[in-house]
XYZ file of C-alpha atoms in Angstrom:
755
model
C -25.474 15.200 27.340
C -27.541 13.414 24.713
C -28.819 9.950 25.654
C -26.889 8.439 22.799
C -23.701 6.373 22.853
C -22.127 8.185 19.921
C -22.797 11.613 21.377
C -21.365 10.531 24.728
C -18.204 9.234 23.063
C -17.809 12.398 21.009
C -18.344 14.665 23.997
C -15.842 12.777 26.118
C -13.294 12.837 23.281
C -13.609 16.602 22.919
C -13.006 17.101 26.648
C -9.415 15.930 26.194
C -6.824 18.603 26.828
C -3.228 18.863 25.769
C -0.912 17.012 28.106
C 1.782 19.186 29.613
C 5.108 18.182 28.102
C 8.256 19.438 29.722
C 11.254 19.467 27.450
C 14.652 18.550 28.874
C 16.595 21.538 30.124
C 19.391 20.770 27.653
C 19.385 21.620 23.990
C 18.375 18.796 21.614
C 22.001 18.396 20.580
C 22.865 17.608 24.208
C 20.297 14.850 24.808
C 20.412 13.464 21.255
C 21.239 9.754 21.454
C 20.887 9.621 25.246
C 19.556 6.059 25.083
C 21.819 4.800 22.282
C 25.121 2.939 22.611
C 26.765 5.131 19.992
C 30.447 5.783 19.312
C 30.696 8.242 22.195
C 29.400 5.579 24.621
C 31.599 2.930 23.021
C 34.666 5.095 23.540
C 33.814 5.425 27.244
C 32.821 1.830 27.986
C 35.009 -0.281 25.664
C 38.776 -0.889 25.716
C 40.563 1.236 23.104
C 41.487 -1.706 20.862
C 37.923 -3.052 20.966
C 36.551 0.414 20.194
C 38.813 0.699 17.129
C 37.638 -2.683 15.848
C 33.977 -1.724 16.316
C 34.454 1.574 14.474
C 36.086 -0.297 11.590
C 33.110 -2.678 11.485
C 30.567 0.163 11.556
C 32.290 2.567 9.164
C 34.102 0.288 6.759
C 32.056 -2.890 6.791
C 34.855 -4.995 8.275
C 33.807 -8.469 9.401
C 33.061 -8.686 13.117
C 35.458 -10.916 15.026
C 33.383 -12.916 17.523
C 36.389 -13.052 19.845
C 35.697 -9.444 20.908
C 32.013 -10.101 21.643
C 32.482 -10.658 25.385
C 34.332 -7.355 25.796
C 31.634 -5.495 23.846
C 28.855 -7.187 25.835
C 30.533 -6.255 29.115
C 30.723 -2.600 28.119
C 27.128 -2.573 26.907
C 25.888 -4.185 30.127
C 27.729 -1.694 32.303
C 26.281 1.268 30.429
C 22.800 -0.263 30.295
C 22.676 -1.076 34.011
C 23.801 2.454 34.853
C 20.756 3.571 32.828
C 18.438 1.335 34.892
C 18.173 -1.491 32.378
C 17.262 -4.962 33.672
C 16.497 -6.867 30.440
C 17.800 -7.286 26.908
C 16.209 -8.385 23.629
C 17.139 -9.144 20.052
C 15.056 -6.627 18.081
C 14.277 -7.811 14.554
C 11.950 -7.176 11.636
C 9.983 -10.271 10.536
C 7.732 -10.263 7.481
C 4.839 -8.758 9.446
C 5.584 -5.065 8.664
C 6.338 -4.663 12.372
C 9.119 -5.540 14.791
C 9.563 -8.453 17.170
C 11.307 -8.900 20.494
C 11.630 -11.440 23.318
C 12.907 -9.998 26.618
C 15.357 -11.802 28.896
C 16.677 -10.532 32.216
C 20.360 -9.937 33.019
C 20.251 -12.759 35.582
C 21.878 -16.159 36.052
C 22.364 -18.456 39.054
C 25.531 -17.630 40.968
C 25.978 -21.227 42.137
C 25.496 -20.184 45.758
C 21.733 -19.999 45.898
C 21.608 -16.418 44.625
C 21.534 -14.532 41.325
C 24.063 -12.438 39.438
C 23.670 -9.999 36.572
C 25.206 -11.539 33.465
C 25.294 -10.730 29.751
C 27.810 -12.589 27.588
C 29.120 -12.077 24.085
C 27.291 -15.207 22.998
C 23.956 -13.714 24.058
C 24.808 -10.454 22.304
C 25.810 -12.005 19.001
C 23.197 -14.749 18.530
C 19.885 -16.003 19.875
C 17.289 -18.572 18.874
C 13.721 -17.251 18.664
C 10.918 -19.472 17.391
C 10.899 -19.301 13.579
C 7.737 -21.300 12.852
C 5.220 -18.807 14.200
C 6.378 -15.898 12.051
C 5.407 -15.613 8.363
C 7.909 -17.718 6.443
C 6.223 -18.791 3.224
C 6.819 -22.476 3.873
C 10.543 -22.207 4.586
C 9.879 -23.566 8.090
C 7.282 -26.132 9.147
C 5.401 -25.759 12.413
C 7.383 -28.635 13.892
C 10.646 -27.063 12.700
C 10.846 -24.113 15.029
C 14.529 -23.240 15.085
C 15.573 -19.865 13.724
C 18.438 -17.527 14.531
C 18.700 -13.818 15.231
C 22.178 -12.382 14.726
C 23.488 -8.987 15.853
C 23.818 -6.231 13.258
C 26.695 -4.113 14.651
C 26.182 -1.392 12.027
C 22.954 -0.320 13.757
C 23.553 0.895 17.330
C 21.997 -0.800 20.343
C 19.370 1.313 22.152
C 17.253 1.350 25.311
C 13.453 1.289 25.513
C 12.136 1.555 29.077
C 14.103 -1.076 31.049
C 15.232 -3.116 28.035
C 18.435 -3.093 25.975
C 17.368 -3.558 22.334
C 19.893 -5.178 19.992
C 19.115 -4.782 16.237
C 19.467 -8.158 14.529
C 18.819 -10.063 11.354
C 16.494 -13.082 11.488
C 17.268 -16.205 9.461
C 16.015 -19.780 9.261
C 17.938 -22.780 10.554
C 18.709 -23.553 6.898
C 20.086 -20.058 6.258
C 17.283 -18.326 4.362
C 16.317 -14.799 5.409
C 13.042 -14.559 7.348
C 13.141 -10.788 7.735
C 13.709 -7.514 5.915
C 17.094 -6.568 7.370
C 19.156 -9.482 6.027
C 18.304 -8.925 2.322
C 18.500 -5.164 2.825
C 22.077 -5.450 4.094
C 22.922 -7.662 1.125
C 21.374 -5.162 -1.300
C 23.262 -2.253 0.280
C 26.528 -4.199 0.011
C 25.814 -5.050 -3.639
C 25.054 -1.487 -4.689
C 28.005 -0.104 -2.719
C 30.421 -2.418 -4.530
C 28.883 -1.803 -7.954
C 28.779 1.982 -7.477
C 32.347 2.065 -6.157
C 33.548 0.238 -9.267
C 31.797 2.761 -11.532
C 33.103 5.679 -9.454
C 36.635 4.546 -10.297
C 36.047 5.877 -13.820
C 35.815 9.376 -12.347
C 37.710 9.408 -9.025
C 40.758 7.497 -7.815
C 40.047 8.001 -4.125
C 36.606 6.372 -3.798
C 36.659 3.138 -1.783
C 33.034 2.956 -0.627
C 29.599 4.232 -1.641
C 26.835 4.735 0.906
C 23.102 4.548 0.276
C 21.211 7.423 1.893
C 17.550 7.368 2.856
C 15.343 10.116 4.178
C 11.785 8.926 4.759
C 8.764 11.181 5.212
C 6.204 9.568 7.510
C 2.562 10.610 7.020
C -0.098 9.631 9.559
C -3.534 10.473 10.957
C -4.493 11.170 14.564
C -7.915 10.282 15.938
C -9.333 10.805 19.417
C -8.961 7.547 21.332
C -12.596 7.484 22.429
C -13.853 7.856 18.863
C -11.385 5.228 17.675
C -12.640 2.741 20.262
C -16.239 3.348 19.178
C -15.415 2.316 15.591
C -14.872 -1.482 15.438
C -13.651 -1.170 11.852
C -10.871 1.246 12.846
C -10.046 -0.907 15.843
C -9.668 -4.145 13.875
C -8.662 -3.088 10.355
C -7.066 0.345 10.735
C -9.530 1.969 8.321
C -13.177 2.941 8.124
C -15.029 0.318 6.105
C -18.035 2.645 5.871
C -18.768 6.302 6.388
C -20.269 9.066 4.279
C -17.871 11.876 3.534
C -18.056 15.004 5.646
C -19.591 18.105 4.072
C -16.254 19.768 4.738
C -13.059 17.774 4.464
C -9.971 18.962 2.602
C -11.568 20.868 -0.256
C -10.646 24.277 1.215
C -6.939 23.326 1.535
C -6.962 25.095 4.908
C -5.398 22.271 6.895
C -2.242 21.952 4.797
C 0.649 23.693 6.589
C -1.925 25.281 8.887
C -1.509 26.055 12.565
C -0.940 22.818 14.451
C -3.679 22.206 17.074
C -2.485 22.512 20.690
C -3.151 18.868 21.553
C -1.337 17.699 18.439
C 1.541 20.076 19.132
C 1.916 18.561 22.603
C 1.965 15.067 21.102
C 4.547 16.098 18.493
C 6.749 17.735 21.105
C 6.677 14.635 23.304
C 7.340 12.367 20.322
C 10.261 14.466 19.092
C 11.959 14.507 22.502
C 11.755 10.739 22.824
C 12.817 10.228 19.192
C 15.871 12.465 19.597
C 16.845 10.620 22.764
C 16.898 7.485 20.601
C 19.068 9.285 18.000
C 16.264 9.466 15.427
C 17.143 12.802 13.760
C 13.595 14.149 13.376
C 13.561 17.606 11.856
C 10.286 18.495 10.098
C 6.669 18.436 11.288
C 3.549 19.927 9.724
C -0.134 19.534 8.972
C -0.762 17.511 5.836
C -3.519 18.080 3.268
C -6.306 16.048 4.865
C -7.830 17.066 8.208
C -6.200 15.244 11.142
C -3.325 14.216 8.832
C 0.264 15.133 9.703
C 3.819 14.451 8.601
C 7.142 13.917 10.328
C 10.483 13.735 8.529
C 14.094 13.288 9.662
C 17.460 14.310 8.286
C 18.635 11.632 5.858
C 20.807 8.805 7.177
C 22.567 5.671 6.000
C 19.801 3.454 4.605
C 19.982 0.525 7.047
C 19.954 2.826 10.063
C 17.171 4.941 8.542
C 14.982 1.847 8.122
C 15.601 0.816 11.743
C 14.758 4.321 12.908
C 11.526 4.384 10.929
C 10.388 1.070 12.404
C 11.297 2.290 15.880
C 9.508 5.588 15.329
C 6.253 3.929 14.213
C 6.231 1.924 17.429
C 7.071 5.023 19.461
C 4.302 7.059 17.794
C 1.641 4.600 18.910
C 2.853 4.652 22.493
C 3.167 8.442 22.753
C -0.183 9.068 21.049
C -2.075 7.093 23.690
C -0.498 9.235 26.401
C -2.179 12.221 24.730
C -5.630 10.685 24.193
C -4.979 9.868 20.530
C -4.606 6.835 18.341
C -2.195 6.966 15.413
C -3.572 5.663 12.122
C -0.786 4.432 9.848
C -3.154 2.778 7.382
C -2.635 4.097 3.861
C -6.310 5.027 3.416
C -8.191 5.216 6.729
C -10.843 7.552 5.306
C -12.490 7.404 1.900
C -12.557 10.495 -0.289
C -9.561 12.319 1.185
C -5.794 11.973 1.038
C -4.166 8.735 2.068
C -0.808 8.436 3.808
C 2.500 7.441 2.257
C 6.096 7.089 3.307
C 8.108 9.009 0.714
C 11.595 7.527 0.389
C 14.228 10.112 -0.574
C 17.030 7.936 -1.926
C 20.546 8.826 -3.053
C 24.125 7.567 -3.240
C 27.196 9.276 -1.813
C 30.879 8.359 -2.176
C 33.312 8.383 0.722
C 35.131 11.337 -0.867
C 32.086 13.489 -0.092
C 30.529 13.500 -3.570
C 26.759 13.093 -3.903
C 26.563 10.879 -6.959
C 23.098 12.075 -8.014
C 24.069 15.750 -7.755
C 25.528 17.693 -10.702
C 29.060 18.991 -10.293
C 29.957 22.651 -10.023
C 30.829 24.263 -13.316
C 34.408 25.517 -13.425
C 35.031 27.708 -16.513
C 38.764 27.569 -15.807
C 38.789 23.766 -15.973
C 36.224 22.530 -18.502
C 37.601 18.984 -18.455
C 37.008 18.715 -14.697
C 33.485 20.074 -15.184
C 32.831 17.532 -17.919
C 34.068 14.711 -15.676
C 31.746 15.787 -12.838
C 28.760 16.097 -15.118
C 29.524 12.811 -16.867
C 29.522 11.121 -13.464
C 26.203 12.799 -12.662
C 24.607 11.718 -15.942
C 25.961 8.184 -15.498
C 24.273 7.649 -12.150
C 21.050 9.317 -13.288
C 20.804 7.177 -16.415
C 21.685 3.931 -14.669
C 19.077 4.669 -12.015
C 16.546 5.092 -14.808
C 17.746 1.822 -16.333
C 17.165 0.041 -13.021
C 13.690 1.516 -12.645
C 12.769 0.835 -16.266
C 13.941 -2.763 -16.354
C 12.278 -3.591 -13.038
C 9.303 -1.188 -12.966
C 6.941 -4.092 -12.319
C 9.093 -5.369 -9.450
C 9.337 -1.910 -7.872
C 5.566 -1.686 -8.105
C 5.284 -5.079 -6.389
C 7.700 -3.937 -3.655
C 5.313 -1.179 -2.534
C 2.001 -2.905 -3.210
C -0.272 -4.208 -0.462
C -3.957 -4.620 0.217
C -3.856 -1.365 2.182
C -1.711 0.704 -0.201
C -3.908 -0.304 -3.131
C -6.651 1.958 -1.701
C -4.286 4.954 -1.729
C -2.427 4.821 -5.039
C -3.812 6.850 -7.911
C -5.862 9.516 -6.163
C -5.845 12.531 -3.846
C -2.195 13.468 -4.544
C -0.916 9.900 -4.127
C 1.180 8.724 -7.068
C -0.435 6.357 -9.568
C 0.288 2.648 -9.513
C 2.269 2.922 -12.756
C 5.961 3.412 -12.018
C 7.504 6.253 -14.011
C 10.153 8.885 -13.375
C 9.909 12.668 -13.551
C 13.178 14.465 -14.346
C 12.245 18.065 -15.051
C 12.857 20.103 -18.174
C 16.578 20.761 -17.821
C 17.634 17.167 -17.206
C 15.222 15.869 -19.837
C 16.709 18.263 -22.391
C 20.234 17.177 -21.448
C 19.484 13.471 -21.906
C 17.722 14.175 -25.208
C 20.774 16.155 -26.336
C 23.149 13.292 -25.494
C 20.877 10.790 -27.205
C 20.624 12.820 -30.412
C 24.203 14.114 -30.555
C 26.717 12.436 -32.835
C 29.680 13.925 -31.015
C 31.099 13.200 -27.597
C 30.871 16.793 -26.494
C 31.868 18.251 -23.160
C 28.776 18.128 -20.977
C 27.518 21.387 -19.570
C 24.811 21.805 -16.954
C 23.446 25.163 -15.975
C 23.218 24.222 -12.316
C 20.997 26.247 -9.995
C 20.177 29.707 -11.202
C 18.803 32.784 -9.540
C 15.144 33.771 -9.831
C 14.385 37.450 -9.484
C 11.332 38.340 -7.419
C 9.939 41.856 -7.721
C 9.496 42.365 -3.960
C 12.310 44.420 -2.375
C 12.141 42.688 1.022
C 12.523 39.166 -0.422
C 15.961 38.022 -1.596
C 16.398 36.244 -4.922
C 15.592 32.551 -4.728
C 17.878 29.802 -5.913
C 15.832 27.595 -8.204
C 16.455 23.840 -8.256
C 17.218 21.965 -11.438
C 13.731 20.459 -11.373
C 10.234 21.396 -10.310
C 8.166 18.745 -8.499
C 5.533 16.465 -9.993
C 3.202 15.157 -7.315
C 1.824 12.468 -9.630
C 5.251 10.920 -10.251
C 6.049 7.803 -8.200
C 9.806 8.209 -8.737
C 10.803 11.840 -9.193
C 14.238 13.446 -9.413
C 14.396 16.326 -6.930
C 17.784 17.987 -7.446
C 20.313 15.618 -5.844
C 18.227 12.530 -5.095
C 15.190 10.569 -6.236
C 11.974 10.604 -4.257
C 10.183 7.238 -4.331
C 6.708 8.410 -3.348
C 4.796 5.154 -3.791
C 5.607 3.240 -0.531
C 2.727 3.130 1.935
C 2.748 4.674 5.391
C 2.298 1.459 7.394
C 4.926 -0.757 5.779
C 8.588 -1.449 6.354
C 10.284 0.739 3.747
C 13.046 -1.875 3.517
C 10.861 -3.716 0.987
C 11.160 -0.900 -1.547
C 14.821 -0.300 -0.686
C 15.738 -3.965 -1.225
C 14.241 -3.977 -4.724
C 15.580 -0.543 -5.701
C 19.147 -1.072 -4.484
C 19.402 -4.559 -5.941
C 18.128 -3.269 -9.294
C 20.602 -0.387 -9.138
C 23.475 -2.783 -8.408
C 22.538 -4.861 -11.430
C 22.317 -1.778 -13.680
C 25.724 -0.484 -12.560
C 27.319 -3.911 -12.974
C 25.948 -4.142 -16.512
C 27.104 -0.605 -17.274
C 30.657 -1.305 -16.110
C 30.881 -4.554 -18.028
C 29.829 -2.867 -21.275
C 32.022 0.196 -20.737
C 35.083 -1.975 -20.058
C 34.415 -3.917 -23.240
C 34.029 -0.655 -25.179
C 37.232 0.780 -23.682
C 39.164 -2.296 -24.794
C 37.701 -1.909 -28.264
C 38.290 1.858 -28.548
C 41.838 1.593 -27.227
C 42.801 -0.149 -30.465
C 41.699 2.813 -32.592
C 44.306 5.411 -33.648
C 41.997 8.357 -32.961
C 42.125 7.468 -29.257
C 45.884 7.114 -29.033
C 47.818 8.802 -26.226
C 48.211 12.528 -26.821
C 45.234 12.770 -29.155
C 43.240 14.729 -26.588
C 40.487 12.121 -26.663
C 40.258 9.254 -24.214
C 38.810 5.856 -24.952
C 37.247 5.847 -21.488
C 35.325 9.085 -22.013
C 33.995 7.995 -25.390
C 33.148 4.513 -24.124
C 31.112 5.909 -21.235
C 29.208 8.341 -23.450
C 28.637 5.610 -26.044
C 27.076 3.257 -23.492
C 25.090 6.088 -21.897
C 23.622 6.976 -25.267
C 22.417 3.398 -25.675
C 20.913 3.333 -22.187
C 19.206 6.703 -22.586
C 17.390 5.307 -25.608
C 16.586 2.036 -23.845
C 15.102 3.540 -20.676
C 13.262 6.412 -22.357
C 9.820 4.801 -21.782
C 10.199 5.239 -18.004
C 10.537 9.024 -18.307
C 7.236 10.861 -17.974
C 6.729 14.481 -16.916
C 2.977 14.769 -17.433
C -0.182 14.084 -15.442
C 0.037 10.566 -14.020
C -3.672 10.580 -13.130
C -4.949 10.864 -16.689
C -6.494 7.917 -18.508
C -4.392 8.872 -21.513
C -1.257 8.088 -19.490
C -2.556 4.618 -18.608
C -2.952 3.872 -22.302
C 0.394 5.452 -23.175
C 2.176 3.551 -20.384
C 0.789 0.272 -21.718
C 2.069 1.157 -25.192
C 5.497 1.848 -23.661
C 5.560 -1.603 -22.106
C 5.210 -0.435 -18.495
C 3.210 -2.426 -15.995
C -0.366 -1.105 -15.727
C -1.840 -4.016 -13.750
C -4.159 -3.018 -10.896
C -4.751 -6.364 -9.182
C -2.579 -6.531 -6.071
C -2.132 -10.340 -6.058
C -1.189 -10.325 -9.746
C 1.307 -7.499 -9.239
C 3.120 -9.611 -6.626
C 3.961 -12.079 -9.405
C 6.756 -9.763 -10.554
C 8.933 -11.066 -7.727
C 9.005 -14.363 -9.593
C 9.678 -12.945 -13.072
C 12.817 -14.546 -14.461
C 14.371 -11.081 -14.779
C 13.684 -10.461 -11.065
C 15.014 -13.823 -9.933
C 18.123 -13.365 -12.085
C 18.701 -9.882 -10.678
C 18.316 -10.915 -7.037
C 20.493 -13.991 -7.472
C 23.237 -12.246 -9.459
C 23.522 -9.553 -6.787
C 23.327 -12.221 -4.029
C 20.439 -10.419 -2.337
C 17.911 -13.285 -2.355
C 17.676 -16.684 -3.968
C 14.704 -18.255 -5.717
C 13.599 -20.137 -2.602
C 13.518 -16.927 -0.548
C 11.572 -15.129 -3.285
C 9.024 -17.935 -3.524
C 8.594 -17.845 0.249
C 8.119 -14.078 0.335
C 5.462 -14.229 -2.332
C 3.649 -16.904 -0.356
C 3.704 -14.507 2.608
C 2.462 -11.602 0.472
C -0.464 -13.573 -0.947
C -1.357 -14.981 2.462
C -1.212 -11.524 4.070
C -3.432 -10.132 1.318
C -6.025 -12.863 1.843
C -6.048 -12.430 5.629
C -6.353 -8.635 5.351
C -9.387 -8.791 3.050
C -10.847 -11.685 5.021
C -10.760 -9.722 8.279
C -12.222 -6.631 6.605
C -15.044 -8.666 5.079
C -15.915 -10.259 8.424
C -15.887 -6.917 10.233
C -18.017 -5.294 7.534
C -20.554 -8.121 7.642
C -20.741 -7.928 11.431
C -21.201 -4.139 11.454
C -23.799 -4.296 8.699
C -25.942 -6.911 10.457
C -25.428 -5.904 14.103
C -25.115 -2.119 13.894
C -26.416 -0.687 10.651
C -29.542 -2.752 9.948
C -30.863 -2.655 13.561
C -30.381 1.132 13.670
C -31.980 1.612 10.246
C -34.981 -0.595 11.037
C -35.432 1.110 14.412
C -35.635 4.460 12.640
C -37.954 2.889 10.085
C -40.257 1.786 12.908
C -40.340 5.347 14.250
C -41.302 6.605 10.800
C -44.062 3.999 10.503
C -45.496 5.054 13.876
C -45.292 8.653 12.745
C -47.216 7.917 9.546
C -49.843 5.940 11.440
C -50.198 8.719 13.985
C -50.639 11.301 11.274
C -53.369 9.230 9.675
C -55.170 8.945 13.011
C -54.976 12.679 13.563
C -55.884 13.679 10.029
C -58.830 11.253 9.871
C -60.914 13.788 11.774
C -63.087 16.279 9.945
C -60.645 19.081 10.832
C -58.142 17.947 8.207
C -58.515 16.730 4.670
C -57.281 13.325 3.530
C -55.246 15.083 0.819
C -53.262 17.012 3.414
C -52.634 13.880 5.480
C -51.318 12.069 2.399
C -49.023 14.942 1.495
C -47.553 15.258 4.996
C -46.890 11.516 5.314
C -45.557 11.021 1.765
C -41.982 11.965 2.672
C -41.893 9.521 5.562
C -43.382 6.786 3.419
C -40.676 7.396 0.825
C -38.000 7.099 3.520
C -39.604 3.926 4.864
C -39.529 2.395 1.397
C -35.917 3.448 0.763
C -34.750 2.034 4.108
C -36.551 -1.223 3.353
C -34.939 -1.469 -0.080
C -31.429 -0.651 1.135
C -31.518 -2.911 4.187
C -32.813 -5.735 2.002
C -29.949 -5.202 -0.430
C -27.433 -5.082 2.443
C -28.739 -8.364 3.882
C -28.560 -10.004 0.473
C -25.088 -8.636 -0.273
C -23.723 -9.681 3.139
C -24.948 -13.207 2.413
C -23.283 -13.058 -1.015
C -20.103 -11.735 0.593
C -20.039 -14.667 3.017
C -20.598 -17.114 0.163
C -17.809 -15.489 -1.867
C -15.413 -15.900 1.052
C -16.357 -19.527 1.448
C -15.749 -20.226 -2.232
C -12.373 -18.453 -2.098
C -11.335 -20.259 1.084
C -11.823 -23.637 -0.613
C -9.095 -22.812 -3.146
C -5.938 -24.594 -2.030
C -3.392 -22.536 -3.972
C -2.764 -19.335 -1.984
C -1.941 -17.374 -5.142
C -5.265 -18.225 -6.786
C -7.100 -17.701 -3.487
C -5.678 -14.163 -3.269
C -6.795 -13.442 -6.840
C -10.269 -14.783 -6.023
C -10.493 -12.522 -2.977
C -9.488 -9.534 -5.096
C -11.892 -10.334 -7.936
C -15.003 -11.430 -6.000
C -14.827 -10.413 -2.332
C -13.559 -6.825 -2.645
C -16.265 -5.676 -5.122
C -19.018 -6.974 -2.840
C -17.558 -5.015 0.066
C -17.683 -1.861 -2.063
C -21.350 -2.505 -2.875
C -22.274 -2.976 0.786
C -20.455 0.207 1.745
C -22.365 2.165 -0.883
C -25.708 1.147 0.619
C -24.574 1.813 4.196
C -23.243 5.274 3.340
C -26.597 6.143 1.779
C -28.406 4.961 4.914
C -26.159 7.137 7.071
C -27.608 10.212 5.329
C -31.182 9.015 5.910
C -31.240 7.698 9.467
C -31.826 10.154 12.305
C -28.447 11.400 13.535
C -29.258 10.677 17.172
C -29.736 6.980 16.441
C -26.532 6.390 14.432
C -24.159 4.561 16.790
C -20.857 4.910 14.908
C -18.874 8.188 15.040
C -19.157 9.926 11.681
C -16.458 11.435 9.490
C -17.276 14.971 10.622
C -16.461 13.859 14.199
C -13.464 11.679 13.408
C -11.700 14.192 11.174
C -11.623 17.349 13.251
C -9.628 17.533 16.487
C -10.884 19.976 19.102
């Protein structure tokens, strides 16, 4: 073993072997939801009348009657204790991009000097965690600590280890939301009501619309030993320095490749535990970058899907350590290769089984029914585009962060300009409606067969659209894929903005259509028996207006091109690149009006959230700058100067040897010239690093003196971040000069390839 810390760490990391994972003897369908208090458990542990009430609450959104809370708590406690549970916690999602929990035991004094196990309805329904220590944007003062967590009965209770976890919202004493779940539930309610009202134009039997979400979670795995030897990974989640490996992803050999044995063991373990928690994981594969992977579930109701994603991210970290790995959820842990996102596949479905973003089936025998189905399809497509167009800056702000800013716009990540890809067929249809003067029956080709000239392969069914990897918001056949959210964040942020915007668009659409119906109904050409309905013509009339209005958001080309940046600006889309400035869209009057009209958030809550976003941005860059300065001065420069000293001794030794008559001075000069050049380059680069670290520290000090957090965040973006980039450039050059055996930090070629 080499007498070098980095080599020792690398060697130990490569000695890791796949942990033996024994799957349960049952099929996945038999242990699915083992640790979840789902309807099957409710039916067994709750009285029949209480069970019926709970089902009505979960399925139909009925208000929970607190009078049944004790009965529900008793059933939960019985089930939980049979599963070995001793504690319970309210599990909530503060504005930290993580989850929070405070554990309490099922114990109370029995009044006789002993203890009894107790869990009441009051403890189930409501608790009072400290609100002042979580990010709150000034809603709560430090001395005003009261906040409430309240049970969300639409998301089932689950067990982690010995603790019963109760999903809850988290609100301030004064009623404002301090979390992601509360505004998400409001947004889902708003879009359900608005979509149900619009569905009444097409179907009489729709009483509820559900928002569906299927997230795709990308992540990196790194050997735990290597991770621990990189202080930047340990403290920031990404490498703040590191020259790219000679081989990374340029051969495209990792994508969908054979999964390494150790990773396969981790995935198997993770999937078993996820399924036991009713997280319906389905897909796993190697991603494009080395050591990058993806996991995706079957789509679920949006609120539950968000809870499951937050739970899974926590579970991934725990399981990975059992297999000698660390999970990296940072959006860009390694420079020069793919970053990680969390693609949000979003759609709406009515309670009559209709997917509202899917085209209807063509029925030649009933063209009017076909037209109705396709008109419904076009309506929800166009109003989605209206929502995205009107609030493209807000949607961009909903996915933006200091970490995601490194990812967007390169290596297959979507650009930071929000646009929507529809595909040729749907684009042609909308253009046809826009340009047509007649309210024609709408006809979609639907999926068509594609013949393949290989006898063993059956004909493929081709979707209505291809895929555009550079589109942040692409239509993919029966849903939209919002590809811009980052891998480490709570995807509720994007879902709150998108669903609230969609609710507003549908409300506006219905208001205008109703006005147009009233107007058209007075015209003789739309009289009863004429074969033309005022409703049909009113819908098409409004759709034609909206198709023209939202046309700037439609883009099917290359989102990476500079030409698109210029074109997007001409179209009026947001092309801003500064993260702190992008956050300002939450406070646009159009955003405030939208959130308030849909009752998702009020102005005070929006102001508070922006305070949190700016503060989080500042702290993230501040920590990175401190870590980079420390590594530069305490790791990089000492190593570089030590190597420089070795080179100087080498040059001096060569001069001593070549000073004899056996060798010419010319030969001595030639042999030492390379080392002298390296000595000079190391001196120049270390001097620049020292100077730039001092400038970086000064820039932080100047920024920290700015009282307004918004302006401080902008100052950090404009002055601190560029200096960090300059320091990294010099360090990465030194990495290629300094003797490999002296470099203390694991390099990309070691971090990126699991053995």
